[in-house]
Coordinates of C-alpha atoms and ligand atoms in Angstrom, one line a residue:
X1 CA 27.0 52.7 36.2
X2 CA 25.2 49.4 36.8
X3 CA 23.1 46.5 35.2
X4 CA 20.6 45.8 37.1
X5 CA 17.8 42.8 36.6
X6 CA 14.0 43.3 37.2
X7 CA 12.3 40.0 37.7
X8 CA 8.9 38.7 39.3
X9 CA 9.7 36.5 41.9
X10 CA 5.8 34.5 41.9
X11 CA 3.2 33.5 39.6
X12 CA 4.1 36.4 36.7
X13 CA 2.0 40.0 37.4
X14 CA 3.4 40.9 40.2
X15 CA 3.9 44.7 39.3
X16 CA 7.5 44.2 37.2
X17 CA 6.2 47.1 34.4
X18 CA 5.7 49.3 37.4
X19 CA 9.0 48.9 39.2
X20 CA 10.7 49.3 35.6
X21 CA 8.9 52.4 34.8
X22 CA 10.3 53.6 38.1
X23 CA 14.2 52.6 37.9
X24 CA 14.1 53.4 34.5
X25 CA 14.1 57.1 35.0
X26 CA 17.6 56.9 35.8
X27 CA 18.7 54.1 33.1
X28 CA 20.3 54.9 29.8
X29 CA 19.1 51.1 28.7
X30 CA 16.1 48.9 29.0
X31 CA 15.7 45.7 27.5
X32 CA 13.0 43.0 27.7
X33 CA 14.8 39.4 27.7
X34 CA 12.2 36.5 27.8
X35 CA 8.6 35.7 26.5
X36 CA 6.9 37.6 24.4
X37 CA 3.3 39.1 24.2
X38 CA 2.0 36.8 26.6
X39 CA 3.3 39.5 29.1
X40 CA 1.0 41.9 30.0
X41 CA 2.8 45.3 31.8
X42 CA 0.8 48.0 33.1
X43 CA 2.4 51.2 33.8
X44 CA -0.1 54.2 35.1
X45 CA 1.0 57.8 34.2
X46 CA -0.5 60.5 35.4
X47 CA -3.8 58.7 35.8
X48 CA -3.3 57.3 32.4
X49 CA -3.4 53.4 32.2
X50 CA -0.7 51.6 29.6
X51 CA -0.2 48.2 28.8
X52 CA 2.8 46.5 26.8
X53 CA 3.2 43.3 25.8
X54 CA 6.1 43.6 23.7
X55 CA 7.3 47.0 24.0
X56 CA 10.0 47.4 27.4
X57 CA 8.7 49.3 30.1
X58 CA 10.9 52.0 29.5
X59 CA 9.2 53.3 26.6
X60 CA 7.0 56.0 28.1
X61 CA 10.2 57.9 28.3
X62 CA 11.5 60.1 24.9
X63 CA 15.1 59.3 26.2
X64 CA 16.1 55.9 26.9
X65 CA 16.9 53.3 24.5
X66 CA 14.6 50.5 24.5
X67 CA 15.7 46.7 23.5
X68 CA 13.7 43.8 22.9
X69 CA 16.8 41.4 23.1
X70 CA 17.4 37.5 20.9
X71 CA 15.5 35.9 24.2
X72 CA 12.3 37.2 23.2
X73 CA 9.7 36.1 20.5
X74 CA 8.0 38.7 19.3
X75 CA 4.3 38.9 17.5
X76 CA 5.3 41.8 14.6
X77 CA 1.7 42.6 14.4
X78 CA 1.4 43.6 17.9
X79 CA 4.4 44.9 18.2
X80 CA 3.8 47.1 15.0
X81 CA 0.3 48.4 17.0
X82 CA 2.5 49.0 20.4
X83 CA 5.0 51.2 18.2
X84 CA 2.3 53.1 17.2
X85 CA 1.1 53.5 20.9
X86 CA 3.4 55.0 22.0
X87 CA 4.4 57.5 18.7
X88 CA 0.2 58.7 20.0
X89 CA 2.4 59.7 23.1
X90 CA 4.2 62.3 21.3
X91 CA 7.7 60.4 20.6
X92 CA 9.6 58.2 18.1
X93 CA 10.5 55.2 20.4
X94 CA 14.5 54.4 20.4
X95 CA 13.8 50.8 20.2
X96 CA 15.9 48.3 18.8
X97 CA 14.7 44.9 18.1
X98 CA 17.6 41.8 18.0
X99 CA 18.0 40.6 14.6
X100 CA 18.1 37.5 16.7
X101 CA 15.3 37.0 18.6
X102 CA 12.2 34.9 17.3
X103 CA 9.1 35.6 15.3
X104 CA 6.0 34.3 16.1
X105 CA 4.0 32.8 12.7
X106 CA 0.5 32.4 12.2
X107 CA 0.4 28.3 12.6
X108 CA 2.3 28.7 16.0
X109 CA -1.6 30.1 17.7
X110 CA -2.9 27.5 15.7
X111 CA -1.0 25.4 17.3
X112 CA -0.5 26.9 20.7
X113 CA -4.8 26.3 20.4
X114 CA -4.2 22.8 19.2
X115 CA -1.8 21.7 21.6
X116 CA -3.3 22.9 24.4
X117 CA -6.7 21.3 24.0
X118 CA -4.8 18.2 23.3
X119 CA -3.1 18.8 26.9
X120 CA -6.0 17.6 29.0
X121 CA -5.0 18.3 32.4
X122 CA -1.8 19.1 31.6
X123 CA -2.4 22.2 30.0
X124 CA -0.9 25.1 31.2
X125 CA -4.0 27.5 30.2
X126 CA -1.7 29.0 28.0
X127 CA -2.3 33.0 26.5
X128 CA -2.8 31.4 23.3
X129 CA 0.1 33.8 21.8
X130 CA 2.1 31.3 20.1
X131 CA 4.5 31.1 22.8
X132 CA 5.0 27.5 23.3
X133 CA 5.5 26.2 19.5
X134 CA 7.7 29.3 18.8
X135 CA 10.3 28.3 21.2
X136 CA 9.5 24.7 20.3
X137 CA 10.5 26.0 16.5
X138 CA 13.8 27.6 17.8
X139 CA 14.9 24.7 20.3
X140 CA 14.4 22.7 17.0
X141 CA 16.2 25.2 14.9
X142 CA 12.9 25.6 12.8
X143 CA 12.5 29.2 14.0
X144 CA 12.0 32.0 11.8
X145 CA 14.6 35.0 13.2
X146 CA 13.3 39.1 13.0
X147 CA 16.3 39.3 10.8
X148 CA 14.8 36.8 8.5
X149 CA 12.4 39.2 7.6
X150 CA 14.3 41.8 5.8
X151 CA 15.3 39.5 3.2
X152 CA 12.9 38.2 0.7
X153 CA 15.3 34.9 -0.5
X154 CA 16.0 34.2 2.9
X155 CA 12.5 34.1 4.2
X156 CA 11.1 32.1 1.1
X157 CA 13.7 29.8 1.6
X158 CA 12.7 29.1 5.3
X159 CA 9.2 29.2 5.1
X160 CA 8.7 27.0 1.5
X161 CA 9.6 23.8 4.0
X162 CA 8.1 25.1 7.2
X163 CA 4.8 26.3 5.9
X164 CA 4.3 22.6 4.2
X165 CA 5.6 20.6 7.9
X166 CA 3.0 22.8 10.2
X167 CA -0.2 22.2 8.0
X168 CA 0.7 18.6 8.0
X169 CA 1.7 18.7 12.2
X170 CA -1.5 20.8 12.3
X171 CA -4.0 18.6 10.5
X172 CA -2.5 15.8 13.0
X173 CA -4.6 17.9 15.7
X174 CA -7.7 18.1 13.1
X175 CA -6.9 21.2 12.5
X176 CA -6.7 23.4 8.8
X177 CA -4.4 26.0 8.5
X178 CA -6.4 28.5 6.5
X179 CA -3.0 30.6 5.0
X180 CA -1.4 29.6 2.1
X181 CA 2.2 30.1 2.0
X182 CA 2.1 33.2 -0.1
X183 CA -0.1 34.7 1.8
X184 CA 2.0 34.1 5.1
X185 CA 5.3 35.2 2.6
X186 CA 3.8 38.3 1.8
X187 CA 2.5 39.1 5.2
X188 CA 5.9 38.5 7.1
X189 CA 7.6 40.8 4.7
X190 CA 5.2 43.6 4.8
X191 CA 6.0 42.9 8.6
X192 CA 9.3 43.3 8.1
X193 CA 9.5 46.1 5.8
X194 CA 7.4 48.1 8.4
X195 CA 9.8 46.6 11.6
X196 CA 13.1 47.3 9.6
X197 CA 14.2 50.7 10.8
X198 CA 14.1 49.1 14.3
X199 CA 16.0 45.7 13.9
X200 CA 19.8 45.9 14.8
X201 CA 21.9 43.9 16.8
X202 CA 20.8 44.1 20.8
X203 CA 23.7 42.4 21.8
X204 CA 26.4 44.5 20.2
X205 CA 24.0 47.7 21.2
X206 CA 23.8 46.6 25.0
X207 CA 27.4 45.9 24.7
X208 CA 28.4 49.3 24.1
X209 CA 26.1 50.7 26.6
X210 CA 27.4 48.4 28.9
X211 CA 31.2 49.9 27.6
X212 CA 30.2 53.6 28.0
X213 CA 29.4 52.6 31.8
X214 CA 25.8 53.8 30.9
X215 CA 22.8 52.2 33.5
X216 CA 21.4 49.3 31.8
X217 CA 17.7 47.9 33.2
X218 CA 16.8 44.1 32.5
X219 CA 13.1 43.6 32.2
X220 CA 12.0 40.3 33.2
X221 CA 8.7 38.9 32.1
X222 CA 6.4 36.1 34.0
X223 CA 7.7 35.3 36.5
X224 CA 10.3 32.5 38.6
X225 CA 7.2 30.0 39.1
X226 CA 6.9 30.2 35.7
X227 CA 10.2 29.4 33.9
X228 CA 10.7 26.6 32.0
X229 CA 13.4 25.1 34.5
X230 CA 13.0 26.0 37.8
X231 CA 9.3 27.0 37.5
X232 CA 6.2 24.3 37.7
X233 CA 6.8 22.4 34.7
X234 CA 4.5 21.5 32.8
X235 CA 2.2 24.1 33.9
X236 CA 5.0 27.1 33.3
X237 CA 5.9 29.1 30.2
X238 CA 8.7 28.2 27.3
X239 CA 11.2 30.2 28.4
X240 CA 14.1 31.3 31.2
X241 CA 11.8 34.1 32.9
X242 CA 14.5 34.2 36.0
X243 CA 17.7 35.8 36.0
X244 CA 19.6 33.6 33.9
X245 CA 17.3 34.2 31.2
X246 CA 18.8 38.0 31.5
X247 CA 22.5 36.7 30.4
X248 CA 21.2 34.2 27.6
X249 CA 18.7 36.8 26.3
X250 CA 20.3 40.1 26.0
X251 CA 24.0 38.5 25.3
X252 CA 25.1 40.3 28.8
X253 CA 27.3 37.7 30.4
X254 CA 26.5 37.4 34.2
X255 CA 29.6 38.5 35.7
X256 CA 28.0 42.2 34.3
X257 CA 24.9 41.8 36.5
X258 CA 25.2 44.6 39.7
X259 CA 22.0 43.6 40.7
X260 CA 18.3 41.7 40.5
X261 CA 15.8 43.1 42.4
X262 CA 12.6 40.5 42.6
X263 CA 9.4 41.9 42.3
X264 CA 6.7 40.4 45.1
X265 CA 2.9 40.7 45.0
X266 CA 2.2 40.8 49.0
X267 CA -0.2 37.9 48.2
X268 CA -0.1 35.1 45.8
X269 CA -2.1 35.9 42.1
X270 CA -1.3 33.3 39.5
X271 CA -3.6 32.8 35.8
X272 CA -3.5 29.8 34.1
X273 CA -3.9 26.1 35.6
X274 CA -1.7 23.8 38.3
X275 CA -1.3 23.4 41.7
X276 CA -1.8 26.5 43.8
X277 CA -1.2 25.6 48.1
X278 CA -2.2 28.8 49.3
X279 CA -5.0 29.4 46.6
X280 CA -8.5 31.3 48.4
X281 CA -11.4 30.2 47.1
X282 CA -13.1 32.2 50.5
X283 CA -14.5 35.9 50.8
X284 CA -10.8 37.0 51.1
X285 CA -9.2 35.9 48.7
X286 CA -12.8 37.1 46.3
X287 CA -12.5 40.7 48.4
X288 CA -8.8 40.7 47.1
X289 CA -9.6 39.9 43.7
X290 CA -12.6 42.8 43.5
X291 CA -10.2 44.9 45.9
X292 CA -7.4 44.8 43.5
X293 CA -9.1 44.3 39.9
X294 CA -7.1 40.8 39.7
X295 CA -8.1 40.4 36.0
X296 CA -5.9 39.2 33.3
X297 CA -4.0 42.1 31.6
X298 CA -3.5 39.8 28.3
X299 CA -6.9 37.4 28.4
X300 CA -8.7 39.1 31.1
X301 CA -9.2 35.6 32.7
X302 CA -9.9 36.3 36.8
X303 CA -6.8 35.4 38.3
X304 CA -6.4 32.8 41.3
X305 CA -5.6 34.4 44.1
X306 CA -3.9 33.1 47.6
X307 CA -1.8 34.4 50.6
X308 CA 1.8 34.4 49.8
X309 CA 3.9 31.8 50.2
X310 CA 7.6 31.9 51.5
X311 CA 8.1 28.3 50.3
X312 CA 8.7 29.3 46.3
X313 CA 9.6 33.0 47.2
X314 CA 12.7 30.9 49.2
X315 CA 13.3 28.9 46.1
X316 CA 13.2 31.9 44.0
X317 CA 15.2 34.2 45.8
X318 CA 17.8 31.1 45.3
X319 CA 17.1 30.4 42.1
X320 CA 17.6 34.8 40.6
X321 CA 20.2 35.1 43.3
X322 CA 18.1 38.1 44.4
X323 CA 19.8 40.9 45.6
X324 CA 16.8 43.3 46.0
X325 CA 12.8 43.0 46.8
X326 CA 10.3 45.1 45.7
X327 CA 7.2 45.0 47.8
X328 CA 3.8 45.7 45.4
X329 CA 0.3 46.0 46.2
X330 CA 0.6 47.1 50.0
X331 CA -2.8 49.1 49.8
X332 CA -4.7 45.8 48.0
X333 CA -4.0 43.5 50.8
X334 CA -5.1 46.4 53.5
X335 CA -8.4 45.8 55.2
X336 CA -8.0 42.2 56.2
X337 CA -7.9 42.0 60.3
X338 CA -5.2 38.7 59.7
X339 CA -2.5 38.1 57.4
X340 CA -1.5 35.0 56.6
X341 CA 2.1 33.8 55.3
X342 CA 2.9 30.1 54.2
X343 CA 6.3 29.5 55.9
X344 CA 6.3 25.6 55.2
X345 CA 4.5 22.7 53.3
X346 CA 2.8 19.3 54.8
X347 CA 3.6 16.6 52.1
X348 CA 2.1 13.5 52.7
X349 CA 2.4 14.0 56.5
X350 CA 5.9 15.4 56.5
X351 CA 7.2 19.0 56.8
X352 CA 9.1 20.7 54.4
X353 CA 10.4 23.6 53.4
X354 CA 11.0 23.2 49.9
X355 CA 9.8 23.1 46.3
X356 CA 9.2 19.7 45.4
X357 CA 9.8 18.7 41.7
X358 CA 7.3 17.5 40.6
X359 CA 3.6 18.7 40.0
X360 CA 1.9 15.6 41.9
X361 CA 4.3 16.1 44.8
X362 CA 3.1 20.4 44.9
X363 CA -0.8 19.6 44.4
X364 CA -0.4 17.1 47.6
X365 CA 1.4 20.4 49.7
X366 CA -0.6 21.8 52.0
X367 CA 0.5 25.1 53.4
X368 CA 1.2 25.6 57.4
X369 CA 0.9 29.1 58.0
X370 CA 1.3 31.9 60.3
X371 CA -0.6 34.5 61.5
X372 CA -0.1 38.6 61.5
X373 CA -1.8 41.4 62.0
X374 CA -3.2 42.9 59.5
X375 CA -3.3 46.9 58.0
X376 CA -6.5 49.3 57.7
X377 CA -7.8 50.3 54.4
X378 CA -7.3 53.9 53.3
X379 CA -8.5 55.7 50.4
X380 CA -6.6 56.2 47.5
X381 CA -5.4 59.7 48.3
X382 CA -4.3 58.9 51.8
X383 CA -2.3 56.1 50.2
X384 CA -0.3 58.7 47.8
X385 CA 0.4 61.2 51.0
X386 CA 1.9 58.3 53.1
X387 CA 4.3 57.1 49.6
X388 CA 5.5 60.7 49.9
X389 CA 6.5 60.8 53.1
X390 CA 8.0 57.5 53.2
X391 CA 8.8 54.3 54.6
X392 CA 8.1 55.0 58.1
X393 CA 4.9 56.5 57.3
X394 CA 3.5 53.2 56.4
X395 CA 1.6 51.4 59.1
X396 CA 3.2 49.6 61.5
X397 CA 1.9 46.2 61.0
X398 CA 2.3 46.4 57.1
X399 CA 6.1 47.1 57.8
X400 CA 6.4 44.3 60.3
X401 CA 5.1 42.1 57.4
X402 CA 6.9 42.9 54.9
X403 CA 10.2 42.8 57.3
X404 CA 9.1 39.8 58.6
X405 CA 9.5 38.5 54.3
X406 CA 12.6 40.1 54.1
X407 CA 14.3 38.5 56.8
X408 CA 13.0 35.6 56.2
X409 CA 14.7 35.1 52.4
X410 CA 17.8 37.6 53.9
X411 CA 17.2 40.0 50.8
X412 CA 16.9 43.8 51.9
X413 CA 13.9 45.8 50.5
X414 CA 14.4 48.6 47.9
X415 CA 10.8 49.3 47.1
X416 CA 7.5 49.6 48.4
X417 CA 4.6 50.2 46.4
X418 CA 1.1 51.3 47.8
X419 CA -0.3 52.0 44.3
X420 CA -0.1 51.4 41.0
X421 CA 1.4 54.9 39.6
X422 CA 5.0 56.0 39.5
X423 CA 3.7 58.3 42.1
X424 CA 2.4 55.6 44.6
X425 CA 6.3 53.9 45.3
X426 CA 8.5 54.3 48.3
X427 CA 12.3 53.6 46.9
X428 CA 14.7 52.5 49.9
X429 CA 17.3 51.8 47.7
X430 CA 17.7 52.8 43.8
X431 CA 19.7 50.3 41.4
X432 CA 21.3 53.2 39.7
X433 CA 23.1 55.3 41.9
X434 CA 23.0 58.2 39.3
Ligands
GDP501 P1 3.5 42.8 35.6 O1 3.0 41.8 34.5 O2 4.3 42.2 36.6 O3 4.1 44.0 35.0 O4 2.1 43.2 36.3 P2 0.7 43.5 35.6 O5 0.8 44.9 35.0 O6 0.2 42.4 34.8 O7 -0.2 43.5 36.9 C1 0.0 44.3 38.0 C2 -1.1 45.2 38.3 O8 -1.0 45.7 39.6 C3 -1.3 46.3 37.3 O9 -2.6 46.6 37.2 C4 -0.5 47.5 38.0 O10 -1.0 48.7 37.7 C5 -0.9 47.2 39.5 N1 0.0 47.6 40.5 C6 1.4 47.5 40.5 N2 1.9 47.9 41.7 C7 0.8 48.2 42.5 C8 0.6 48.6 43.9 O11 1.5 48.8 44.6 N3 -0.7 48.8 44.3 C9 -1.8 48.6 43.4 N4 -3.0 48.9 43.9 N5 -1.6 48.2 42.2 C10 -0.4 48.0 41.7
IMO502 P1 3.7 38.9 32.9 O1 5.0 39.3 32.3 C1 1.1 35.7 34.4 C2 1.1 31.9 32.2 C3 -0.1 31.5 31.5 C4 0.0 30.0 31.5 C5 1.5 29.7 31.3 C6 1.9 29.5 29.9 O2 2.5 39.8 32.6 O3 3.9 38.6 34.4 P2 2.2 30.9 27.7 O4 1.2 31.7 27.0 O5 3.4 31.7 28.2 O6 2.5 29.7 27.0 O7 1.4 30.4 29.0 O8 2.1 30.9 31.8 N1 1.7 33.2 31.9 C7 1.6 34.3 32.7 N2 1.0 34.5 33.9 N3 1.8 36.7 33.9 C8 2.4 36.6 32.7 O9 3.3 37.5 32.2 C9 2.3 35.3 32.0 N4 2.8 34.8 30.9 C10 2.4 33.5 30.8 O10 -1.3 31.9 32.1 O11 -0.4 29.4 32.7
MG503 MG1 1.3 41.0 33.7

């Protein structure tokens, strides 16, 4: 038995839907913690291409119980569409949906929209889910709970107030909420009439499983440069995407956690705005974007792409306490005669080897880097021979690169991936021991 936490140690994307869909063959549990449909997790089966927003990784299996836990805030109409997803698969998914987590409303786009035009340069280039004014909503104790939803008094009551506050806040921004409050009423129930048979309690469900000594997967979403905390603030998301976000948002207290294993992009991809040191704006970096189809999975924006950069994976693998790395994307970054890895920053003539705090002090870092060898390029099928032989069929200088990372932040490496299908992974070590 063991509860084990999946995170993305960068810039969000790094492959976390992936590495899920592979531990959770073994897991009895997997649960989604943070964020909400501004995740976008892609998890190829037999050829076939899925993406989830809201749904945990997990769900491509008939098995496993799959939790969106009280961290998350969840969109009920895409939710409702990813349900029916995966029923199209050929199963009933076992999902339960905390009574406690957050809804997203109509005015919260509106004002995601507003608020990020209002930004300037401070805007975060946001998905334009709602994210931001949801968890605004909840930190203010405005929010609207999935267990809200299942009672007609109860929702009224919340929403007569609410509905009345965001078209005033809303026509601040010039903006005019087109839904009347019976229309928004009537919508969120129909929601909830449609989302009932799947809302329970996540906490008291995880704690059983937890009880039974079942395996119990954390999904995270985003990733650490992201969270609201420890990430770039104000160019981040709203919530804890790093492991501490696994204990507040699932109600699994950390002395429970076995493990987090931090998922690492072997180059740096980030969407959305702020500082970037080690951003490309060269033929490599453009060959790794075509190369890898760096594209948005939720807004299909082209996503920034840079050599990584061992100054915020350092920070990172302090800031999850990570136990575990999970290599992605070794095949992407082959082809290149040079590697490069950022090992420090110059700031304002200075070295260091930290984050700074703030986002002035990150824009002025300029990366000092070192130099490896590259890997050759090999076609797709040669790729999927070497991940079934294994680790020591990879090539040389891709292994001394990734060692090189892993000795570097002192966290061992449990997976390799060279592609992006369940088949395409090299596990050194599994969380779940059965
Ligand atoms: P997530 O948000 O961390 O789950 O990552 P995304 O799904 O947004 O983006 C990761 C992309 O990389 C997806 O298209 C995956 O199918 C793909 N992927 C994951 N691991 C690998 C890998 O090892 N090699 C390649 N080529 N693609 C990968
Ligand atoms: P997954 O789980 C990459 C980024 C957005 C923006 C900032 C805030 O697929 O890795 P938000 O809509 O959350 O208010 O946007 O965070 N962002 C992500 N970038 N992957 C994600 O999720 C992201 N979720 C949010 O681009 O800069
Ligand atoms: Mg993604």
């Amino acid at each position: 038995m063991a509860v084990a936490v999946v995170i993305g140690a960068q810039w969000g994307d790094e492959g976390k839907g992936k590495v899920v869909d592979y531990y959770a063959s073994k897991a009895d549990f997997i649960a989604r913690y943070c964020g909400g449909a501004n995740a976008g997790h892609t998890i190829v089966l037999n050829g076939k291409k899925f993406k989830f927003n809201l749904m945990p990784s997990g769900a491509l299996y008939p098995d496993k119980v799959n939790v969106i836990g009280n961290g998350c805030v969840i969109d009920p109409k895409r939710l409702l569409e990813e349900i029916e997803m995966v029923k199209k698969e050929g199963h009933e998914p076992l999902l339960v949906i905390s009574g406690r987590a957050h809804v997203i409303m109509p005015y919260h786009f509106e004002l995601d929209g507003a608020e990020e035009e209002r930004k300037g340069p401070l805007a975060a280039g946001t998905t334009r889910r709602g994210i931001g004014p949801c968890y605004s909503d909840k930190a203010s104790r405005f929010g609207i709970r999935v267990a809200d939803l299942l009672s007609e008094k109860t929702l009224s009551g919340r929403l007569t107030k609410l509905h009345e506050l965001k078209v005033k806040q809303l026509s601040i921004y010039g903006k005019n909420f087109g839904q009347t409050y019976e229309q928004v009423l009537e919508q969120y129930l129909a929601y909830g009439k449609k989302l009932a048979p799947y809302i329970g309690d996540g906490t008291q469900t995880l704690a059983q499983g937890v009880a039974k000594k079942k395996n119990v997967l954390l999904e995270g979403a985003q990733g650490a440069m992201l969270d609201i905390d420890h990430g770039l603030y104000p160019y981040g998301t709203s919530s804890n995407t790093t492991a501490g976000g696994a204990c507040t948002g699932t109600g699994i207290g950390p002395t429970k956690i076995d493990e987090v294993v931090g998922v690492v992009k072997v180059y740096t991809s980030r969407v959305g705005s702020g500082p970037l040191p080690t951003e490309l704006f060269d033929a490599v970096g453009n060959g790794i974007r075509d190369r890898g189809e760096e594209y948005g999975t939720v807004t299909r924006r082209p996503r920034r792409i840079g050599w990584l950069d061992l100054v915020t994976l350092r920070y990172s693998a302090w800031v999850n306490g990570l136990t575990g790395l999970a290599f992605t994307r070794l095949d992407t970054l082959a082809g290149e005669q040079e590697v490069k890895i950022c090992t420090h920053y110059e700031l304002d003539g200075t070295k260091i080897d930290y984050m700074p705090q703030t986002p002035e002090e990150f824009a002025r870092c300029k990366p000092v880097y070192i130099s490896m060898k590259g890997w050759k390029a090999m076609p797709e099928p040669e790729w999927k021979a070497l991940a079934k032989r294994g680790y020591s069929s990879l090539p040389k200088e891709a292994r001394e690169y990734i060692e090189f990372v892993s000795k570097s932040l002192s966290v061992p490496i449990y997976v390799v991936g060279v592609g992006p299908g369940r088949e395409d992974t090299i596990v050194l070590k599994h969380v779940f021991a059965k």
